[in-house]
Short mmCIF file of C-alpha atoms in Angstrom, two decimals:
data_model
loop_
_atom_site.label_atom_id
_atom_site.label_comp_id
_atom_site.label_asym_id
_atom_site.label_seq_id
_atom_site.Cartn_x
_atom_site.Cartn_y
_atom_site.Cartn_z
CA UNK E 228 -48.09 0.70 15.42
CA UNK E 229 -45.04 -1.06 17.35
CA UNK E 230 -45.34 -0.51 21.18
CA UNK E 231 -42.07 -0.49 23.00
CA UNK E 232 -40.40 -3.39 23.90
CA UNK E 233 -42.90 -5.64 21.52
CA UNK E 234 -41.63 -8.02 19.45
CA UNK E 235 -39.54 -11.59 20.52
CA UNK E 236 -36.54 -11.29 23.09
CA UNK E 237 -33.24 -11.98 22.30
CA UNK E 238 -32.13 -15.99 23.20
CA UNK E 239 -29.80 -15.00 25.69
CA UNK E 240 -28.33 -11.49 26.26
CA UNK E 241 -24.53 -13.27 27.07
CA UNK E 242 -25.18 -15.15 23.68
CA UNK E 243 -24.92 -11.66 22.25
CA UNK E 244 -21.79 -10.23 24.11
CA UNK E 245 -20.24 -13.45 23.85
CA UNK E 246 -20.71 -13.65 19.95
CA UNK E 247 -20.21 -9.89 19.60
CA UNK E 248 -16.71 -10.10 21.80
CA UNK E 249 -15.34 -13.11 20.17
CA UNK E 250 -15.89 -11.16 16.77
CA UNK E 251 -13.73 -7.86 18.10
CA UNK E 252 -10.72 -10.22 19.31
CA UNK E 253 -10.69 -12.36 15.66
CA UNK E 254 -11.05 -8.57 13.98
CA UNK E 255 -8.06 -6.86 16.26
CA UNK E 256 -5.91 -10.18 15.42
CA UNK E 257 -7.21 -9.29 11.32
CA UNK E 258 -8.46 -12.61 10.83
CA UNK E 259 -10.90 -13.50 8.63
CA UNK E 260 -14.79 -13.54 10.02
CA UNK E 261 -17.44 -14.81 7.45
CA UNK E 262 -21.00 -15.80 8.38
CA UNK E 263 -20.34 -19.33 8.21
CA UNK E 264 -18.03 -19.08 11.22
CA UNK E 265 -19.97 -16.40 13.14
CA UNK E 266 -22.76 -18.82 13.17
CA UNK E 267 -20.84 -22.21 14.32
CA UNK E 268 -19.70 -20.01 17.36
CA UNK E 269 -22.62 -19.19 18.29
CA UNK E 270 -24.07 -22.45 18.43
CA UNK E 271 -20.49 -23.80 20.11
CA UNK E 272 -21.58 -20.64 22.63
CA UNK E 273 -24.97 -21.05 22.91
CA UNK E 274 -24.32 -24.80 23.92
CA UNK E 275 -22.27 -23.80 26.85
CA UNK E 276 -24.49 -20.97 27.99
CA UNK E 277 -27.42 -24.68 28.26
CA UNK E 278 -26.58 -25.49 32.08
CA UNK E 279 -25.49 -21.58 33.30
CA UNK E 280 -28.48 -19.98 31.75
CA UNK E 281 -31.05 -23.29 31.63
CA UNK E 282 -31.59 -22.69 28.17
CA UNK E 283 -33.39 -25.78 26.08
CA UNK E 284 -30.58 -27.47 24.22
CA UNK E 285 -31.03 -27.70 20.88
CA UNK E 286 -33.78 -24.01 20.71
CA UNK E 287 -30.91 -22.03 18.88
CA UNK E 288 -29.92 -23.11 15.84
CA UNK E 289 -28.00 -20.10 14.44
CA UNK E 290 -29.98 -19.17 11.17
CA UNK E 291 -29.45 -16.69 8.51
CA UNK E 292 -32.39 -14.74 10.22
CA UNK E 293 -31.17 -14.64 13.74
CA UNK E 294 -27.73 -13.97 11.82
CA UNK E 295 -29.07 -10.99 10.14
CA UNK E 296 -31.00 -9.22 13.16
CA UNK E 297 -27.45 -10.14 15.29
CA UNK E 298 -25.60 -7.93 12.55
CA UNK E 299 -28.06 -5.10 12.38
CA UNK E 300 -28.03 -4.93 16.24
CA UNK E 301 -24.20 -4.66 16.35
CA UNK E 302 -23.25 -2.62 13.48
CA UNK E 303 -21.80 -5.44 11.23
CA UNK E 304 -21.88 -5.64 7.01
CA UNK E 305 -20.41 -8.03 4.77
CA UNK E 306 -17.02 -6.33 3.03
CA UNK E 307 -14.84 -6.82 0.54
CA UNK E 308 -11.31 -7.82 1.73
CA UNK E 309 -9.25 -5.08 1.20
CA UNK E 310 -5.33 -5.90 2.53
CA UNK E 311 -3.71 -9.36 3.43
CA UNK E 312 -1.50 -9.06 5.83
CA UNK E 313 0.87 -11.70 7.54
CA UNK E 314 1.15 -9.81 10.50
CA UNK E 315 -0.49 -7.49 12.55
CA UNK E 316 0.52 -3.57 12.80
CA UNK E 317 1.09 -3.82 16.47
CA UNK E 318 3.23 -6.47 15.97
CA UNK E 319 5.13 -4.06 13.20
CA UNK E 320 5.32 -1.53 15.78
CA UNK E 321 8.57 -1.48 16.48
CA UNK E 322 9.80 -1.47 12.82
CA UNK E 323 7.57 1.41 11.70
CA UNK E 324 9.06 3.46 14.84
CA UNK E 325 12.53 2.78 13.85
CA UNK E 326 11.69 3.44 10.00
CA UNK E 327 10.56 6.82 11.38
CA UNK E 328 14.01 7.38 13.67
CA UNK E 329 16.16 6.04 10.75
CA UNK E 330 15.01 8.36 8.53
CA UNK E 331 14.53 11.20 11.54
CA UNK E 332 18.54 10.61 11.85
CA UNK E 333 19.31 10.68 8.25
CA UNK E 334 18.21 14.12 8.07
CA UNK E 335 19.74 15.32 10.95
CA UNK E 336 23.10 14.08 9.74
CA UNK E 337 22.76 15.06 6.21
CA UNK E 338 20.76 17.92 6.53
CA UNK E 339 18.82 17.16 2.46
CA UNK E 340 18.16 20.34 0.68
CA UNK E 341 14.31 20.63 0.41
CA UNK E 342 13.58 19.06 -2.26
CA UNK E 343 15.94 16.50 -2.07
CA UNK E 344 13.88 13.48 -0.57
CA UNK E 345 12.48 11.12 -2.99
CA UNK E 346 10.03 7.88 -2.75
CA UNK E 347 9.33 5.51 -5.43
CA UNK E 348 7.16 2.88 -6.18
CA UNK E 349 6.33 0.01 -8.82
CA UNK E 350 2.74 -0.04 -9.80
CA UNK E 351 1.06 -2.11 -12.19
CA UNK E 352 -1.17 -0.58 -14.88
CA UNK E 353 -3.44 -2.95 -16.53
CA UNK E 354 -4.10 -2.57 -20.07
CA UNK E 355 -8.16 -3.70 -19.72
CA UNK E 356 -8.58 -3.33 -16.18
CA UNK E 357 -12.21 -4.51 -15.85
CA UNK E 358 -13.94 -3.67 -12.48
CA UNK E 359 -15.89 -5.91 -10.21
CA UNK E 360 -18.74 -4.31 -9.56
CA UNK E 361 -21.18 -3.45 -12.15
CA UNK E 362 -24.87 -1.73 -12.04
CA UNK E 363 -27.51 -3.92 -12.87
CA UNK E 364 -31.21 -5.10 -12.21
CA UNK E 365 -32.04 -6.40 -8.98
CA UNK E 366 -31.84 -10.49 -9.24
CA UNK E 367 -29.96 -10.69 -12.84
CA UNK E 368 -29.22 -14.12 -12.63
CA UNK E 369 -25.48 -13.31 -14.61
CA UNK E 370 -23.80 -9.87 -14.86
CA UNK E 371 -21.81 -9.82 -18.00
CA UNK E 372 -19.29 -7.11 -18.77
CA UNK E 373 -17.41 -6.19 -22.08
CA UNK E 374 -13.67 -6.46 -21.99
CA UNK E 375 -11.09 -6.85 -24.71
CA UNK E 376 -9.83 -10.29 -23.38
CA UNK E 377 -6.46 -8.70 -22.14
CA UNK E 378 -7.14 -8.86 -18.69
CA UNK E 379 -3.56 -10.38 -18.18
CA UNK E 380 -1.61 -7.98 -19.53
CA UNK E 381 0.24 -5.03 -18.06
CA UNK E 382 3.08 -2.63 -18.38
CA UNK E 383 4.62 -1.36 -14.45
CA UNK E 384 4.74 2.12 -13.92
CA UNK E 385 7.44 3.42 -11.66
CA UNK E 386 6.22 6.75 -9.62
CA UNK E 387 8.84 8.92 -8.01
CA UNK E 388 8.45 12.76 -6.79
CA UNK E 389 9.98 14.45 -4.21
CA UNK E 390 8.95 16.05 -1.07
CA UNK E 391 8.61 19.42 -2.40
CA UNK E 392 5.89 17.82 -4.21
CA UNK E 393 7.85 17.73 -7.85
CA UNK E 394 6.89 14.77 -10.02
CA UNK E 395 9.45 13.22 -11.91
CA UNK E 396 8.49 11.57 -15.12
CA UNK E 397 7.02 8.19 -14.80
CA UNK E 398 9.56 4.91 -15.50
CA UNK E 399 7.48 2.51 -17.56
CA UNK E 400 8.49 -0.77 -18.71
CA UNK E 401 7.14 -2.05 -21.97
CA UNK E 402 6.52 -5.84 -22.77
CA UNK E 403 7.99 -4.80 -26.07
CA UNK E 404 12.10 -4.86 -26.93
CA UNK E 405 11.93 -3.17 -30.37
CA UNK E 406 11.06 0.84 -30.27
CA UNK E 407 8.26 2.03 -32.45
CA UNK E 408 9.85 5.31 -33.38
CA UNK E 409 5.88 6.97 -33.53
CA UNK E 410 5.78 6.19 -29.72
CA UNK E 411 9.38 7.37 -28.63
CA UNK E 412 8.33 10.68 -30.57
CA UNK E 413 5.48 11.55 -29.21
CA UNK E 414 5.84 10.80 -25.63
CA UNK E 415 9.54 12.55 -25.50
CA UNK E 416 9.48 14.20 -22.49
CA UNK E 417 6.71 13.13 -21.06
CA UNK E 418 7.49 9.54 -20.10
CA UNK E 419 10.74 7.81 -19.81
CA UNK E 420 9.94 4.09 -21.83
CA UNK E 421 12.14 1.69 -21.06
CA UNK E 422 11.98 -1.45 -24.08
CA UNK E 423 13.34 -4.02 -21.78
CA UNK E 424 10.50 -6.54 -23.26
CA UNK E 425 9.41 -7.53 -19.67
CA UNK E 426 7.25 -5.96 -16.97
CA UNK E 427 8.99 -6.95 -13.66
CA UNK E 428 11.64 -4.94 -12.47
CA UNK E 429 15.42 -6.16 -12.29
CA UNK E 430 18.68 -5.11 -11.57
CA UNK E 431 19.68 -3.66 -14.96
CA UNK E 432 15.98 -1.98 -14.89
CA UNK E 433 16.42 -0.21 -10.94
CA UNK E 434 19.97 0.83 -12.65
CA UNK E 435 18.05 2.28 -15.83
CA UNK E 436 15.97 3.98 -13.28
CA UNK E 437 18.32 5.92 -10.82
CA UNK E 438 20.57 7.39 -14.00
CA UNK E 439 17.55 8.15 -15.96
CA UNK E 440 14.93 9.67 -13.00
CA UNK E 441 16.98 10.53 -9.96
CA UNK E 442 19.55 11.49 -12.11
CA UNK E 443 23.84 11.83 -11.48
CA UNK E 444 23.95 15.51 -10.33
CA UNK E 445 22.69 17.21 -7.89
CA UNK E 446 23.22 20.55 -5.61
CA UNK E 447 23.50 18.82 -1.97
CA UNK E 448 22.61 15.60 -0.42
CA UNK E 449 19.67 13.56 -1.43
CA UNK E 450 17.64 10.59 0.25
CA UNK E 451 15.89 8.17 -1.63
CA UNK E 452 13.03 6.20 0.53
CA UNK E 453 11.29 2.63 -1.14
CA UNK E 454 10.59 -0.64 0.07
CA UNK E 455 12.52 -4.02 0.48
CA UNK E 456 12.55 -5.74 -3.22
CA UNK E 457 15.83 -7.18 -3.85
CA UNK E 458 16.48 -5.37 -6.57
CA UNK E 459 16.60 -2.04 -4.25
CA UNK E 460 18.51 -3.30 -1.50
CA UNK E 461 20.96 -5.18 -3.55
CA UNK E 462 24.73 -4.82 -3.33
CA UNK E 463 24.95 -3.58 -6.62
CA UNK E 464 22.44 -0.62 -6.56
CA UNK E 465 23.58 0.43 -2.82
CA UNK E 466 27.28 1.21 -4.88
CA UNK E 467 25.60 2.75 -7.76
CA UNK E 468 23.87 5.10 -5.28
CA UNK E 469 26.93 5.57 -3.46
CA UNK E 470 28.55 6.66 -6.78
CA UNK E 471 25.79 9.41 -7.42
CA UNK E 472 25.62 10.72 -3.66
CA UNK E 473 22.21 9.50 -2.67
CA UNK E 474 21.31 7.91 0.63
CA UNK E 475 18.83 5.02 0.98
CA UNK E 476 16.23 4.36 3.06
CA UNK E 477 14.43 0.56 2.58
CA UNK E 478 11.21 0.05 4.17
CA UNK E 479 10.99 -2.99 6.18
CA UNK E 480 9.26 -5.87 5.09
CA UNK E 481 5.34 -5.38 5.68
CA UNK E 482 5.30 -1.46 6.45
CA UNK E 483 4.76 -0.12 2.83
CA UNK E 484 1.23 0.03 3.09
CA UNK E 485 1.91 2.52 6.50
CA UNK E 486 4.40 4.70 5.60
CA UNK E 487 5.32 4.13 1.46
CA UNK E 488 3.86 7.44 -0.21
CA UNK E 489 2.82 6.18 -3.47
CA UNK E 490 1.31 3.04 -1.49
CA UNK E 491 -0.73 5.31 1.34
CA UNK E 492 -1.69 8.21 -1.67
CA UNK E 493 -0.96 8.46 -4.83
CA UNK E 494 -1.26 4.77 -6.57
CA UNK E 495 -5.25 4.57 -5.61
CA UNK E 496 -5.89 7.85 -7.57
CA UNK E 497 -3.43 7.34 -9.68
CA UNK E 498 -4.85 3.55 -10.66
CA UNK E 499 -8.53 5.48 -10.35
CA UNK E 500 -8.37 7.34 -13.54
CA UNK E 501 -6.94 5.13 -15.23
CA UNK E 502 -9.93 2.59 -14.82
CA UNK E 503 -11.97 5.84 -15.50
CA UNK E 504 -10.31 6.73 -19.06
CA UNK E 505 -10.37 2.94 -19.86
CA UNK E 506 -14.07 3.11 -19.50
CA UNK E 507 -14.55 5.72 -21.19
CA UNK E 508 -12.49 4.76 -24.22
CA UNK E 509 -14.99 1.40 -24.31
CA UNK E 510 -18.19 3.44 -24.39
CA UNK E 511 -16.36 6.40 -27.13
CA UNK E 512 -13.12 5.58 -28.04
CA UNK E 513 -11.96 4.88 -31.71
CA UNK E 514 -11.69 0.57 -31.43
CA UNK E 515 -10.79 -1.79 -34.10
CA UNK E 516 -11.88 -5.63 -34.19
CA UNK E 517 -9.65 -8.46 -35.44
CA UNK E 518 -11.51 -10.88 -38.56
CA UNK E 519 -12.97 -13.05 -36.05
CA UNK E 520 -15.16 -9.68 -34.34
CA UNK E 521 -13.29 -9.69 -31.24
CA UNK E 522 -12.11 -6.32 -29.60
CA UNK E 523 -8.67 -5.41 -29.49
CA UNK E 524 -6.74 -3.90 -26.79
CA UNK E 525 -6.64 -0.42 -26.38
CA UNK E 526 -3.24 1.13 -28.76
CA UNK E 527 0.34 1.69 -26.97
CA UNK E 528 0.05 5.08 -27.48
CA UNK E 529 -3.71 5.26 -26.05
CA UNK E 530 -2.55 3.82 -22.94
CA UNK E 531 0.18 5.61 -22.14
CA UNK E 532 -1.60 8.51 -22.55
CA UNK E 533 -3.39 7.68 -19.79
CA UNK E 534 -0.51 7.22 -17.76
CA UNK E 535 0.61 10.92 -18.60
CA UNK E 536 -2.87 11.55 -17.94
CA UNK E 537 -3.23 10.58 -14.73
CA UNK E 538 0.12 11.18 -13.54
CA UNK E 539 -0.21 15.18 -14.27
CA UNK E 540 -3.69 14.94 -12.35
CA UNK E 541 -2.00 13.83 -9.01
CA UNK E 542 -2.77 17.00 -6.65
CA UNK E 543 1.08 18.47 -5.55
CA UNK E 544 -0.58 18.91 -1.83
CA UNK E 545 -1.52 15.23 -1.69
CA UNK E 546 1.93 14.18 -2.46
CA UNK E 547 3.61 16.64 -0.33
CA UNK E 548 1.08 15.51 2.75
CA UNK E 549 2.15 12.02 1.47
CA UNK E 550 5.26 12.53 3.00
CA UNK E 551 4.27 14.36 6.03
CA UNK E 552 1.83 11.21 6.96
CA UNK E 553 4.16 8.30 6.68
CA UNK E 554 6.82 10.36 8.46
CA UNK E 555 9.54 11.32 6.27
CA UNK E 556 9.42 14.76 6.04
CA UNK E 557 8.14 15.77 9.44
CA UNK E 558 9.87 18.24 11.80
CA UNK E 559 12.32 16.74 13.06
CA UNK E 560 11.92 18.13 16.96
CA UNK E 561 8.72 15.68 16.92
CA UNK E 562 5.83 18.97 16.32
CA UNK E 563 4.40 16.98 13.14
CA UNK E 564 4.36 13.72 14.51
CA UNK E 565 0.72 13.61 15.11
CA UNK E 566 0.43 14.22 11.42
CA UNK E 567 1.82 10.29 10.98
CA UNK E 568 -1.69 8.44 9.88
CA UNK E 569 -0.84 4.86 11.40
CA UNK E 570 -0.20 6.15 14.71
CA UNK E 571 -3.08 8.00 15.25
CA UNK E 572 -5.65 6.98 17.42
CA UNK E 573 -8.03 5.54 15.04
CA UNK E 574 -4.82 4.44 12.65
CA UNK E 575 -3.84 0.96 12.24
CA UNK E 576 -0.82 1.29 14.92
CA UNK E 577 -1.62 3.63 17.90
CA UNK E 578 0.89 1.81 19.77
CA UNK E 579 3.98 3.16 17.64
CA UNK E 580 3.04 6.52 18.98
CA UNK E 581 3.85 5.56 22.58
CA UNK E 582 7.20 3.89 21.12
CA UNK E 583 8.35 7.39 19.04
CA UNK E 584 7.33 9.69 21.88
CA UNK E 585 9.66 7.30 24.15
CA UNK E 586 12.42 7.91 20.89
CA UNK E 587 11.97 10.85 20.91
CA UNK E 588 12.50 11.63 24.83
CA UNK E 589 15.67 9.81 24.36
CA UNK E 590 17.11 11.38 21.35
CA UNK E 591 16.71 14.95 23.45
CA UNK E 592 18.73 13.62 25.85
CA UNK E 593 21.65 13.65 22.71
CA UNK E 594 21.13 9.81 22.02
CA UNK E 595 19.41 8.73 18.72
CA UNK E 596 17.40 5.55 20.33
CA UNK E 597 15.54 2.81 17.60
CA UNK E 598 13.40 0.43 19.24
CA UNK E 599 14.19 -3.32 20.13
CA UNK E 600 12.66 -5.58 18.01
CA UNK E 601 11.64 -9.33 18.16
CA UNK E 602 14.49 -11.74 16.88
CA UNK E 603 12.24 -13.20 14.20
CA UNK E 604 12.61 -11.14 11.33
CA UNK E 605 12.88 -11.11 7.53
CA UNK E 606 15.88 -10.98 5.20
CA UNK E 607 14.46 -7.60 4.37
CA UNK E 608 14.31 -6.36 7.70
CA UNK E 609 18.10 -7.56 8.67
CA UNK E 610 18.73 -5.65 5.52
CA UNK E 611 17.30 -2.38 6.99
CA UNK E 612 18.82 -2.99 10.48
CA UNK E 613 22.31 -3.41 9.77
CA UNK E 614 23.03 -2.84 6.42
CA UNK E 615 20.83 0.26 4.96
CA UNK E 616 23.38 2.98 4.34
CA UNK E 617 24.67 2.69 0.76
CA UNK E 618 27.52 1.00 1.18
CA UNK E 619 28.44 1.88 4.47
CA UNK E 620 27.46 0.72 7.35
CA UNK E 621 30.28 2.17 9.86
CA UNK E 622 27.99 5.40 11.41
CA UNK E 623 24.95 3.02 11.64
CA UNK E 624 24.35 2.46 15.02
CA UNK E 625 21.55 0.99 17.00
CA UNK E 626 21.16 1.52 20.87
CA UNK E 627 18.47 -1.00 22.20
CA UNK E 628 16.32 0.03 25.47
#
């Protein structure tokens, strides 16, 4: 049996709230902590702490075990990075807030049917989307998957639905310019395939895309919310929208992942079962082999049947909450706002909720009120400021406090 308090005491008790609150501050900045640096600051700590403490210089040295005990004590693990980010959320404050007002104002003005607010997104679909991780014996010196060698290639689904929770069909563009008649047959009405032979998205491609998905006609006003590639924001498709009487509403440069609906829910799922019908086509799925014995890729028409797949599997409540938590269709007296993920207390950006409650105070006063901003700012974001309406930018007006 272990009595209490047995076993070795710790080096030096600040050594541990030194090391542990160093490791908060890097973490709230979102830089990168890996072992390697936990332990030289430490030691860099530990050889301050010699004269204040009289501690024998040169008795810590930092190693894995102290490392690993330090870790357990404090909660810590080893995870996979997850986002990159070039700036921090609080710094994007301001931005998301006036995102959330733009939009807030849009509505107010317009007054969109329900039904009537769309958001888009690109997504890439890889056509032998291998995973990383892979169950195994303990201490198998190489973990060796099966893939068909395509790990490269792609098509890019484009996901739009509206906040009623209506799906439109996927956009997909094909790496392919001639039409195999089989494939335009069988997925007619089901997907709109666009034979552009490349994957990235262009002007002529975002044109394809509002005539063919959001359509000419409609019954009332309609908004269309997606982020900051040029190809959105461009002169050319702010006149085309003008043209078919839809409204525009560009993210800012860095705030998809907040408040971008496909980005926040339905790409992950979405992405998800793809992987999953992928795998399951390698363990049962009808496979041919070229002379040499190498796999081929999965068919055209196998993978886009996953895309229909997967796309008809996306829950209508998670898109329609999709909406509600990156603030585009909440009430617009403020009641939902709490329902806005990255301003929550545990979200990324509490601060923006200080920021919108201020908005909001001001706009009841009969003044619509966006945040001031730092003068450092992307193309993108100029583009949102001043030049967001399609085509016009006369009743777009900004009063700083």
């Amino acid at each position: 049996m272990r009595f209490s308090g047995a076993g070795r005491r710790e080096t030096s008790a600040n050594l541990n709230e030194a090391v542990l609150k160093w490791i908060e501050e890097a973490r709230g900045n979102r830089q990168r902590v890996s072992r390697r640096l936990i332990k030289l600051q430490a030691k860099k700590i530990a050889s301050e702490l010699v004269k204040e403490e009289k501690m024998v210089e040169g008795a810590f040295v930092a190693s894995n075990g102290w490392l690993d005990k330090f870790m357990e004590r404090n909660g810590f693990s080893l995870r996979r990075v997850t986002t990159q980010c070039q700036k921090t959320p609080a710094v994007l404050a301001p931005s998301l807030v006036n995102f959330v007002m733009f939009i807030r104002k849009k509505r107010m003005e317009r007054r969109y049917p329900y039904g009537q607010v769309y958001a888009a997104d690109e997504t890439a679909v890889w056509i032998d989307p291998v995973g990383r991780t892979c169950v195994t014996h303990k201490g198998a010196k190489e973990v060796a998957v099966r893939s068909t060698g395509h790990e490269k290639m792609h098509i890019t689904v484009m996901l739009c639905a509206k906040e009623n929770g209506a799906k439109c069909l996927p956009f997909v563009l094909l790496p392919r310019k001639r039409p195999i008649p089989e494939v335009v047959q069988k997925f007619k009405g089901k997907l709109l395939l666009s034979w552009c032979g490349s994957v990235w998205m262009n002007q002529e491609q975002t044109s394809d895309f509002l005539h063919r998905v959001i359509g000419n006609f409609a019954f009332g006003n309609r908004l269309l919310v997606w982020d900051s590639f040029r190809c959105h924001i461009s002169e050319q498709t702010k006149d085309e929208l003008k043209k078919m009487k839809v409204d525009m509403a560009a993210i800012p440069g860095g705030c998809t992942k907040y408040v971008q609906a496909p980005d926040v829910s339905w790409n992950k799922p979405f992405k998800q079962k793809i992987e999953e019908y992928y795998s399951e086509w390698l363990f049962n799925g009808e496979m041919s082999y070229t002379q040499a014995g190498n796999l081929r890729a999965p068919p055209m028409e196998t993978y886009l049947q996953w895309v229909v797949d997967a796309c008809n599997l996306l829950p209508t409540d998670l898109i329609k909450n999709s909406f509600k938590c990156c603030g585009v269709s909440n009430a617009t007296d403020g009641s939902e706002d709490h329902l806005i993920h990255v301003f929550k207390q545990d979200g990324s950006c509490p601060e923006g909720m200080v920021l919108l409650t201020k908005a909001m105070k001001k706009m009841e006063e009969g003044n619509i009120v966006f945040v001031e901003e730092d003068e450092e700012k992307e193309e993108e974001e100029d583009d949102f400021n001043q030049n967001i309406d399609s085509g016009d930018d006369s009743d777009y007006s900004i009063e700083l406090y």
